[in-house]
Short mmCIF file of C-alpha atoms in Angstrom, two decimals:
data_model
loop_
_atom_site.label_atom_id
_atom_site.label_comp_id
_atom_site.label_asym_id
_atom_site.label_seq_id
_atom_site.Cartn_x
_atom_site.Cartn_y
_atom_site.Cartn_z
CA MET A 1 -131.14 72.87 145.76
CA VAL A 2 -131.09 76.35 144.01
CA THR A 3 -134.55 76.77 142.08
CA ASN A 4 -134.09 80.33 140.99
CA PRO A 5 -131.59 80.63 138.07
CA TRP A 6 -131.11 84.29 138.77
CA ALA A 7 -129.65 83.36 142.14
CA ARG A 8 -126.86 81.54 140.37
CA ASN A 9 -126.30 84.40 137.83
CA PRO A 10 -127.32 87.95 139.01
CA TRP A 11 -125.98 89.48 135.84
CA PHE A 12 -128.55 90.37 133.28
CA GLU A 13 -128.02 90.49 129.58
CA THR A 14 -130.61 93.29 128.57
CA VAL A 15 -132.48 96.13 130.21
CA HIS A 16 -135.72 94.10 129.33
CA GLU A 17 -134.36 91.25 131.43
CA ALA A 18 -133.81 93.59 134.32
CA GLN A 19 -137.45 94.68 133.98
CA CYS A 20 -138.64 91.04 133.96
CA ARG A 21 -136.53 90.36 137.20
CA ALA A 22 -137.93 93.61 138.59
CA LYS A 23 -141.48 92.55 138.02
CA LYS A 24 -140.84 89.14 139.43
CA ARG A 25 -139.28 90.48 142.69
CA LEU A 26 -141.48 93.61 143.41
CA PRO A 27 -145.04 93.76 144.68
CA LYS A 28 -147.41 94.45 142.05
CA SER A 29 -148.25 98.03 143.32
CA VAL A 30 -144.55 98.93 143.55
CA TYR A 31 -143.82 97.53 140.06
CA SER A 32 -146.88 99.20 138.50
CA SER A 33 -145.43 102.61 139.61
CA LEU A 34 -142.17 101.99 137.52
CA ILE A 35 -144.11 101.44 134.26
CA ALA A 36 -146.72 103.93 134.95
CA GLY A 37 -147.68 106.44 132.00
CA THR A 38 -150.27 109.12 131.73
CA GLN A 39 -153.67 108.23 130.40
CA ALA A 40 -153.48 105.71 127.50
CA GLY A 41 -149.73 105.51 127.58
CA VAL A 42 -149.33 106.71 124.04
CA THR A 43 -146.39 108.95 124.79
CA ALA A 44 -144.59 106.30 127.00
CA ARG A 45 -144.80 103.79 124.37
CA ASP A 46 -143.65 106.09 121.57
CA ASN A 47 -140.67 107.16 123.54
CA VAL A 48 -139.39 103.54 123.29
CA ASP A 49 -140.90 102.46 119.86
CA ALA A 50 -139.61 105.37 117.87
CA TYR A 51 -135.99 104.11 118.01
CA SER A 52 -137.01 101.08 116.27
CA GLU A 53 -137.74 103.50 113.28
CA ILE A 54 -134.13 104.59 113.03
CA GLY A 55 -131.56 102.27 111.18
CA LEU A 56 -127.90 102.36 111.44
CA ALA A 57 -125.64 102.53 108.26
CA PRO A 58 -122.29 100.43 109.28
CA HIS A 59 -119.01 100.32 107.61
CA VAL A 60 -117.50 96.79 107.23
CA ILE A 61 -114.04 98.26 106.68
CA GLY A 62 -112.28 100.92 109.05
CA VAL A 63 -113.14 99.52 112.39
CA GLN A 64 -111.18 101.52 115.00
CA PRO A 65 -109.37 99.49 117.70
CA ASP A 66 -109.98 101.97 120.47
CA ARG A 67 -113.20 104.22 120.93
CA GLU A 68 -113.43 107.40 123.08
CA LEU A 69 -116.88 107.40 124.79
CA SER A 70 -116.33 110.30 127.36
CA THR A 71 -117.91 113.64 127.34
CA THR A 72 -118.78 116.45 129.92
CA VAL A 73 -122.27 117.72 130.92
CA MET A 74 -122.46 120.94 132.92
CA GLY A 75 -118.81 120.95 133.69
CA GLN A 76 -118.67 117.40 135.03
CA ASP A 77 -116.52 114.66 133.27
CA LEU A 78 -118.60 111.60 132.33
CA SER A 79 -116.74 108.34 131.33
CA PHE A 80 -119.60 107.76 128.86
CA PRO A 81 -122.67 109.92 127.85
CA VAL A 82 -125.36 108.32 129.88
CA MET A 83 -126.36 109.85 133.37
CA ILE A 84 -128.95 109.15 135.88
CA SER A 85 -132.33 111.05 135.50
CA PRO A 86 -133.84 112.17 138.90
CA THR A 87 -136.75 110.20 139.96
CA GLY A 88 -138.87 110.37 143.20
CA VAL A 89 -139.04 108.10 146.20
CA GLN A 90 -137.08 104.83 145.29
CA ALA A 91 -138.60 102.35 147.61
CA VAL A 92 -137.59 99.46 145.15
CA ASP A 93 -134.44 99.01 147.33
CA PRO A 94 -133.70 99.84 150.93
CA ASP A 95 -130.58 102.01 150.01
CA GLY A 96 -132.49 103.76 147.24
CA GLU A 97 -130.85 106.85 145.89
CA VAL A 98 -127.59 106.13 147.99
CA ALA A 99 -127.28 102.79 146.09
CA VAL A 100 -127.79 104.49 142.68
CA ALA A 101 -125.40 107.20 143.52
CA ARG A 102 -122.65 104.63 144.33
CA ALA A 103 -123.32 102.81 141.14
CA ALA A 104 -123.19 105.96 139.09
CA ALA A 105 -119.74 107.01 140.78
CA ALA A 106 -118.45 103.37 140.14
CA ARG A 107 -119.20 103.85 136.36
CA GLY A 108 -117.82 107.39 136.43
CA THR A 109 -121.08 109.27 135.67
CA ALA A 110 -123.32 111.92 137.16
CA MET A 111 -126.55 111.56 138.93
CA GLY A 112 -129.69 113.74 139.03
CA LEU A 113 -131.06 113.67 142.58
CA SER A 114 -134.93 114.41 142.90
CA SER A 115 -136.19 116.87 145.43
CA PHE A 116 -138.73 114.09 146.14
CA ALA A 117 -135.74 111.44 146.90
CA SER A 118 -136.28 109.28 149.90
CA GLN A 119 -132.64 110.02 151.05
CA PRO A 120 -131.31 113.39 152.06
CA VAL A 121 -129.08 115.26 149.66
CA GLU A 122 -126.09 115.07 152.14
CA GLU A 123 -126.18 111.28 152.19
CA VAL A 124 -126.13 111.06 148.28
CA THR A 125 -123.42 113.66 147.63
CA ALA A 126 -121.25 111.84 150.29
CA VAL A 127 -120.96 108.88 147.89
CA ASN A 128 -120.87 110.61 144.60
CA ASP A 129 -119.21 113.88 143.78
CA LYS A 130 -121.12 114.35 140.51
CA ILE A 131 -124.65 115.14 141.68
CA PHE A 132 -127.16 117.54 140.11
CA PHE A 133 -129.89 118.46 142.37
CA GLN A 134 -133.33 118.41 140.68
CA ILE A 135 -135.83 120.98 142.05
CA TYR A 136 -139.56 121.61 141.45
CA TRP A 137 -141.09 125.12 141.56
CA LEU A 138 -142.64 124.30 145.06
CA GLY A 139 -143.39 126.99 147.64
CA SER A 140 -142.27 130.50 147.99
CA ARG A 141 -139.05 131.97 146.24
CA ASP A 142 -137.28 131.98 149.50
CA GLU A 143 -138.23 128.38 150.20
CA ILE A 144 -137.08 127.28 146.81
CA LEU A 145 -133.84 129.11 147.06
CA ALA A 146 -133.14 127.80 150.47
CA ARG A 147 -133.60 124.34 149.01
CA ALA A 148 -131.17 124.82 146.26
CA MET A 149 -128.53 126.39 148.56
CA ARG A 150 -128.84 123.52 151.05
CA ALA A 151 -127.99 121.23 147.88
CA LYS A 152 -125.07 123.42 146.99
CA GLU A 153 -123.69 123.43 150.44
CA ALA A 154 -123.84 119.67 150.42
CA GLY A 155 -121.80 119.46 147.25
CA ALA A 156 -124.31 119.47 144.34
CA LYS A 157 -122.54 120.54 141.20
CA GLY A 158 -125.61 121.77 139.30
CA LEU A 159 -129.25 122.43 139.35
CA ILE A 160 -132.03 120.74 137.33
CA VAL A 161 -135.33 122.41 137.30
CA THR A 162 -138.12 120.14 136.06
CA THR A 163 -141.01 122.07 134.20
CA ASP A 164 -143.11 119.28 132.45
CA TRP A 165 -145.75 118.26 134.78
CA VAL A 166 -149.47 119.06 134.79
CA PHE A 167 -150.82 116.51 137.22
CA ASN A 168 -152.90 114.33 134.93
CA ILE A 169 -155.01 111.96 136.95
CA GLY A 170 -154.67 108.20 136.21
CA ARG A 171 -154.32 106.01 133.10
CA ASP A 172 -156.91 104.39 130.98
CA TRP A 173 -155.64 101.07 132.27
CA GLY A 174 -155.46 101.83 135.90
CA SER A 175 -152.83 103.38 138.20
CA PRO A 176 -151.33 101.97 141.31
CA GLU A 177 -152.68 103.11 144.62
CA ILE A 178 -149.66 104.30 146.66
CA PRO A 179 -150.17 104.92 150.38
CA GLU A 180 -149.80 108.37 151.80
CA LYS A 181 -147.45 106.92 154.42
CA VAL A 182 -146.31 103.37 155.40
CA ASP A 183 -148.10 102.73 158.63
CA VAL A 184 -149.78 99.65 160.07
CA LYS A 185 -152.97 100.22 158.21
CA ALA A 186 -151.03 100.51 154.79
CA LEU A 187 -148.82 97.36 155.68
CA LEU A 188 -152.07 95.38 156.40
CA ARG A 189 -153.42 96.41 153.13
CA LEU A 190 -150.28 95.59 151.13
CA ALA A 191 -149.55 92.33 153.14
CA PRO A 192 -151.08 90.01 150.45
CA GLU A 193 -148.86 91.48 147.76
CA ILE A 194 -145.87 91.44 150.02
CA ALA A 195 -146.40 88.00 151.05
CA VAL A 196 -146.04 86.46 147.56
CA LYS A 197 -142.76 88.49 147.14
CA PRO A 198 -140.57 87.08 149.92
CA ARG A 199 -137.25 88.34 148.59
CA TYR A 200 -138.59 91.86 148.50
CA ALA A 201 -139.73 91.52 152.05
CA MET A 202 -136.42 89.99 153.26
CA ASP A 203 -134.51 92.82 151.75
CA TRP A 204 -136.22 95.25 154.07
CA ILE A 205 -135.12 93.22 157.23
CA ARG A 206 -131.78 93.98 158.75
CA ASP A 207 -130.32 92.73 162.02
CA GLY A 208 -133.69 91.24 162.77
CA LYS A 209 -135.47 94.43 162.38
CA ILE A 210 -137.96 95.62 159.75
CA ILE A 211 -137.10 98.73 157.84
CA ILE A 212 -140.27 100.71 157.04
CA PRO A 213 -139.81 102.21 153.50
CA ASP A 214 -139.60 106.15 153.89
CA LEU A 215 -142.26 107.82 151.81
CA SER A 216 -141.38 111.29 152.94
CA ALA A 217 -139.37 113.84 151.04
CA PRO A 218 -136.31 114.92 153.26
CA ASN A 219 -134.92 117.40 150.57
CA VAL A 220 -138.21 119.31 150.80
CA SER A 221 -137.78 120.04 154.53
CA ARG A 222 -137.22 123.55 156.02
CA GLY A 223 -133.47 122.61 156.43
CA LYS A 224 -130.82 119.93 156.94
CA GLY A 225 -131.85 117.48 159.59
CA GLN A 226 -135.42 118.56 159.77
CA PRO A 227 -138.13 116.09 158.90
CA GLY A 228 -139.69 116.58 155.42
CA PRO A 229 -143.35 116.48 154.48
CA THR A 230 -144.73 112.93 153.28
CA PHE A 231 -144.28 112.37 149.56
CA PHE A 232 -147.85 113.19 148.79
CA GLY A 233 -147.63 116.28 151.17
CA ALA A 234 -144.84 117.55 149.08
CA TYR A 235 -146.81 117.02 145.78
CA GLY A 236 -149.82 118.61 147.30
CA GLU A 237 -147.72 121.86 148.01
CA TRP A 238 -146.33 121.69 144.52
CA MET A 239 -149.68 121.41 142.99
CA SER A 240 -150.82 124.40 144.93
CA THR A 241 -147.78 126.57 144.04
CA ALA A 242 -148.34 128.80 140.82
CA PRO A 243 -146.20 127.48 138.00
CA PRO A 244 -142.93 129.47 137.34
CA THR A 245 -142.47 131.97 134.60
CA TRP A 246 -139.31 132.30 132.49
CA ASP A 247 -138.37 135.30 134.74
CA ASP A 248 -138.73 132.99 137.85
CA LEU A 249 -136.28 130.57 136.22
CA GLN A 250 -133.86 133.33 135.18
CA TRP A 251 -134.01 134.61 138.86
CA LEU A 252 -133.26 131.20 140.20
CA ARG A 253 -130.42 130.65 137.74
CA GLU A 254 -128.87 133.99 138.75
CA GLN A 255 -129.26 133.09 142.39
CA TRP A 256 -127.79 129.58 142.01
CA GLY A 257 -124.67 130.95 140.32
CA GLY A 258 -123.72 127.67 138.62
CA PRO A 259 -124.61 125.14 136.02
CA PHE A 260 -128.39 125.10 135.41
CA MET A 261 -130.54 122.81 133.34
CA VAL A 262 -134.15 123.20 132.29
CA LYS A 263 -135.77 119.80 132.00
CA GLY A 264 -138.95 119.15 129.96
CA VAL A 265 -138.28 121.08 126.81
CA THR A 266 -140.29 119.74 123.69
CA ARG A 267 -140.99 123.03 121.84
CA LEU A 268 -138.54 125.23 119.62
CA ASP A 269 -139.56 128.43 121.37
CA ASP A 270 -139.20 126.93 124.84
CA ALA A 271 -135.57 125.85 123.95
CA LYS A 272 -134.70 129.40 122.73
CA ARG A 273 -136.14 130.79 126.04
CA ALA A 274 -133.92 128.41 127.93
CA VAL A 275 -130.85 129.93 126.04
CA ASP A 276 -132.23 133.46 126.68
CA ILE A 277 -132.12 132.93 130.50
CA GLY A 278 -128.64 131.83 130.44
CA ALA A 279 -129.20 128.11 131.20
CA THR A 280 -126.30 125.81 130.80
CA ALA A 281 -128.31 122.90 129.49
CA LEU A 282 -131.70 121.63 128.52
CA SER A 283 -133.28 118.09 128.55
CA VAL A 284 -135.64 117.19 125.68
CA SER A 285 -138.07 115.47 127.94
CA ASN A 286 -141.70 114.69 128.29
CA HIS A 287 -141.41 113.26 131.80
CA GLY A 288 -141.14 109.57 130.54
CA GLY A 289 -144.67 109.89 129.23
CA ASN A 290 -146.02 111.10 132.57
CA ASN A 291 -146.95 114.52 131.36
CA LEU A 292 -149.38 115.20 128.43
CA ASP A 293 -150.24 112.04 126.73
CA GLY A 294 -149.97 112.49 122.97
CA THR A 295 -146.80 114.32 123.17
CA PRO A 296 -144.23 112.93 120.50
CA ALA A 297 -141.32 110.81 121.55
CA THR A 298 -138.38 112.73 122.55
CA ILE A 299 -136.21 111.43 120.00
CA ARG A 300 -138.61 112.62 117.25
CA LEU A 301 -138.15 116.10 118.85
CA LEU A 302 -134.48 116.20 119.45
CA PRO A 303 -133.13 116.87 115.89
CA GLY A 304 -135.06 120.24 115.54
CA ILE A 305 -134.18 121.55 118.86
CA ALA A 306 -130.46 120.43 118.60
CA GLU A 307 -130.36 122.23 115.20
CA ALA A 308 -131.96 125.37 116.47
CA VAL A 309 -130.00 125.88 119.70
CA GLY A 310 -127.30 123.06 120.00
CA ASP A 311 -124.51 125.57 119.44
CA GLN A 312 -125.47 127.77 122.41
CA ILE A 313 -126.70 125.34 124.96
CA GLU A 314 -125.87 121.74 126.05
CA VAL A 315 -128.87 119.62 124.66
CA LEU A 316 -129.63 116.27 126.49
CA LEU A 317 -132.36 113.85 125.85
CA ASP A 318 -134.38 111.98 128.41
CA GLY A 319 -136.97 109.12 127.49
CA GLY A 320 -137.02 105.76 126.17
CA ILE A 321 -133.45 104.68 126.30
CA ARG A 322 -133.17 100.98 126.69
CA ARG A 323 -130.01 100.00 124.47
CA GLY A 324 -126.80 101.50 123.80
CA SER A 325 -127.89 101.81 120.13
CA ASP A 326 -130.63 104.25 121.45
CA VAL A 327 -127.85 106.20 122.90
CA ALA A 328 -125.70 106.37 119.77
CA LYS A 329 -128.90 107.50 117.76
CA ALA A 330 -129.57 110.35 120.24
CA LEU A 331 -125.90 111.41 120.02
CA ALA A 332 -126.02 111.28 116.08
CA LEU A 333 -129.05 113.47 116.09
CA GLY A 334 -127.55 116.16 118.26
CA ALA A 335 -127.58 115.29 122.00
CA ARG A 336 -124.57 115.86 124.15
CA ALA A 337 -125.62 112.88 126.38
CA VAL A 338 -128.75 111.02 127.59
CA MET A 339 -130.51 110.60 131.00
CA ILE A 340 -132.05 107.24 131.85
CA GLY A 341 -134.93 106.61 134.31
CA ARG A 342 -136.98 103.44 134.32
CA ALA A 343 -133.95 101.43 133.03
CA TYR A 344 -131.85 102.02 136.17
CA LEU A 345 -134.95 101.60 138.44
CA TRP A 346 -135.44 98.24 136.98
CA GLY A 347 -131.70 97.43 137.70
CA LEU A 348 -132.02 98.71 141.14
CA ALA A 349 -135.17 96.60 141.69
CA ALA A 350 -133.51 93.57 140.19
CA ASN A 351 -130.25 93.54 142.16
CA GLY A 352 -129.61 96.75 144.06
CA GLN A 353 -126.44 98.82 143.34
CA ALA A 354 -124.98 95.86 141.28
CA GLY A 355 -128.14 95.92 139.14
CA VAL A 356 -127.71 99.58 138.44
CA GLU A 357 -124.02 99.19 137.48
CA ASN A 358 -125.26 96.28 135.18
CA VAL A 359 -127.58 98.66 133.35
CA LEU A 360 -124.96 101.27 132.89
CA ASP A 361 -122.38 98.65 131.66
CA LEU A 362 -124.85 97.20 129.02
CA LEU A 363 -125.56 100.80 127.79
CA ARG A 364 -121.85 101.43 127.63
CA MET A 365 -121.01 98.18 125.73
CA GLY A 366 -123.96 98.67 123.49
CA LEU A 367 -122.79 102.24 122.56
CA ASP A 368 -119.21 101.01 122.11
CA SER A 369 -120.31 98.27 119.74
CA VAL A 370 -122.37 100.79 117.50
CA VAL A 371 -119.42 103.27 117.48
CA MET A 372 -117.15 100.54 116.39
CA GLY A 373 -119.65 99.20 113.75
CA LEU A 374 -120.01 102.65 112.15
CA GLY A 375 -116.28 102.86 111.80
CA HIS A 376 -115.74 105.87 114.22
CA LYS A 377 -113.05 106.57 116.75
CA SER A 378 -115.05 108.69 119.04
CA ILE A 379 -118.77 109.55 119.98
CA ASP A 380 -118.03 113.04 118.59
CA ASP A 381 -117.90 111.61 115.17
CA LEU A 382 -121.45 110.33 115.19
CA THR A 383 -123.71 112.15 112.80
CA ARG A 384 -127.04 112.02 111.16
CA ASP A 385 -125.24 110.40 108.04
CA ASP A 386 -124.78 107.21 110.30
CA LEU A 387 -128.64 106.83 110.50
CA ILE A 388 -131.54 105.70 108.21
CA ILE A 389 -134.44 107.84 109.04
CA GLY A 390 -137.83 108.07 107.22
CA GLU A 391 -139.11 111.49 106.03
CA ASP A 392 -141.92 111.40 108.45
CA PHE A 393 -140.04 110.46 111.65
CA GLU A 394 -139.22 113.96 113.22
CA ARG A 395 -141.74 116.22 114.97
CA SER A 396 -141.25 119.89 115.33
CA PHE A 397 -143.40 122.66 116.79
CA GLY A 398 -143.20 126.07 118.51
CA GLY A 399 -141.18 127.67 115.89
CA VAL A 400 -140.78 131.38 115.84
#
């Protein structure tokens, strides 16, 4: 007798349903890490809630029979304007980043791979040829460049430099305790959580052997095939490295010699500096609400930044995307594409690679419906005139 209705129908109809399934399947500590937001979570909530303040102005006549959703980001063709944002160790599924990369490839889109990923860059690029390697300013210039060049040799098509992180400690409502490494002591402490999540535990057993989730950072190693530091060891080195200057970023961009994105831009003056150093793209991002709490939602900041530099640099948005209509709103306000984080992680947790494909399908179908309802033939036709926005919606700062 099947008691779990999700076992009969693994497809979920919304990203919210994927989140509910992830919560049901994952141990409490693991799930908590997927919803974490800095301090009181004001920014994390605003990233999502701000979209509900934007209305759509549909046409009832003029529906186009076919819609064009494709675009390009940093020289790579995307079947639709949604790509995978880099996130750290993905221990919600044994295949982690490799499963996500396969899903992205199956849906014709690109993936940002974190330096703190649990899978080596070589294994990820082997299953998706549209990988952008994300890098933190960690260690010396020589070490940073060696890390970037290893990714390029593996086939990474672009570099994403994440700049928006200040190491805020904790949330007002509590943060999950993540072990330094998964050893016997850690497993014993987590055993009560895992015991009540049998499906999660079974997923980590293959051929009668228990697979221990890898909490190391193999892409921060001294080279291909060499062991990387623990996840928190890498974080510790990052925290002890002086933050980069704009001159540092320009140096790295010149040494990289290919498509280059600055991720974490919220200010107009920073957007202009990204143009000045010759960056290919920037992402309007507040680290998913995990940087400075109280930073406005990225969709509030997007219009001003897109208007200021959108004709000089590719502008992407990262933060709060849960529906295809959210994607359409971002495009109408000047984004070339969006990057998703929590949404695909919930899909991965809910149903592995198929769950990530499910999330991407939902966003694509939702976007297509909005473009159709607005009477457009292409995503390139989306403009602010398609939206209903209150006068006090936008935020803009750092103007010079």
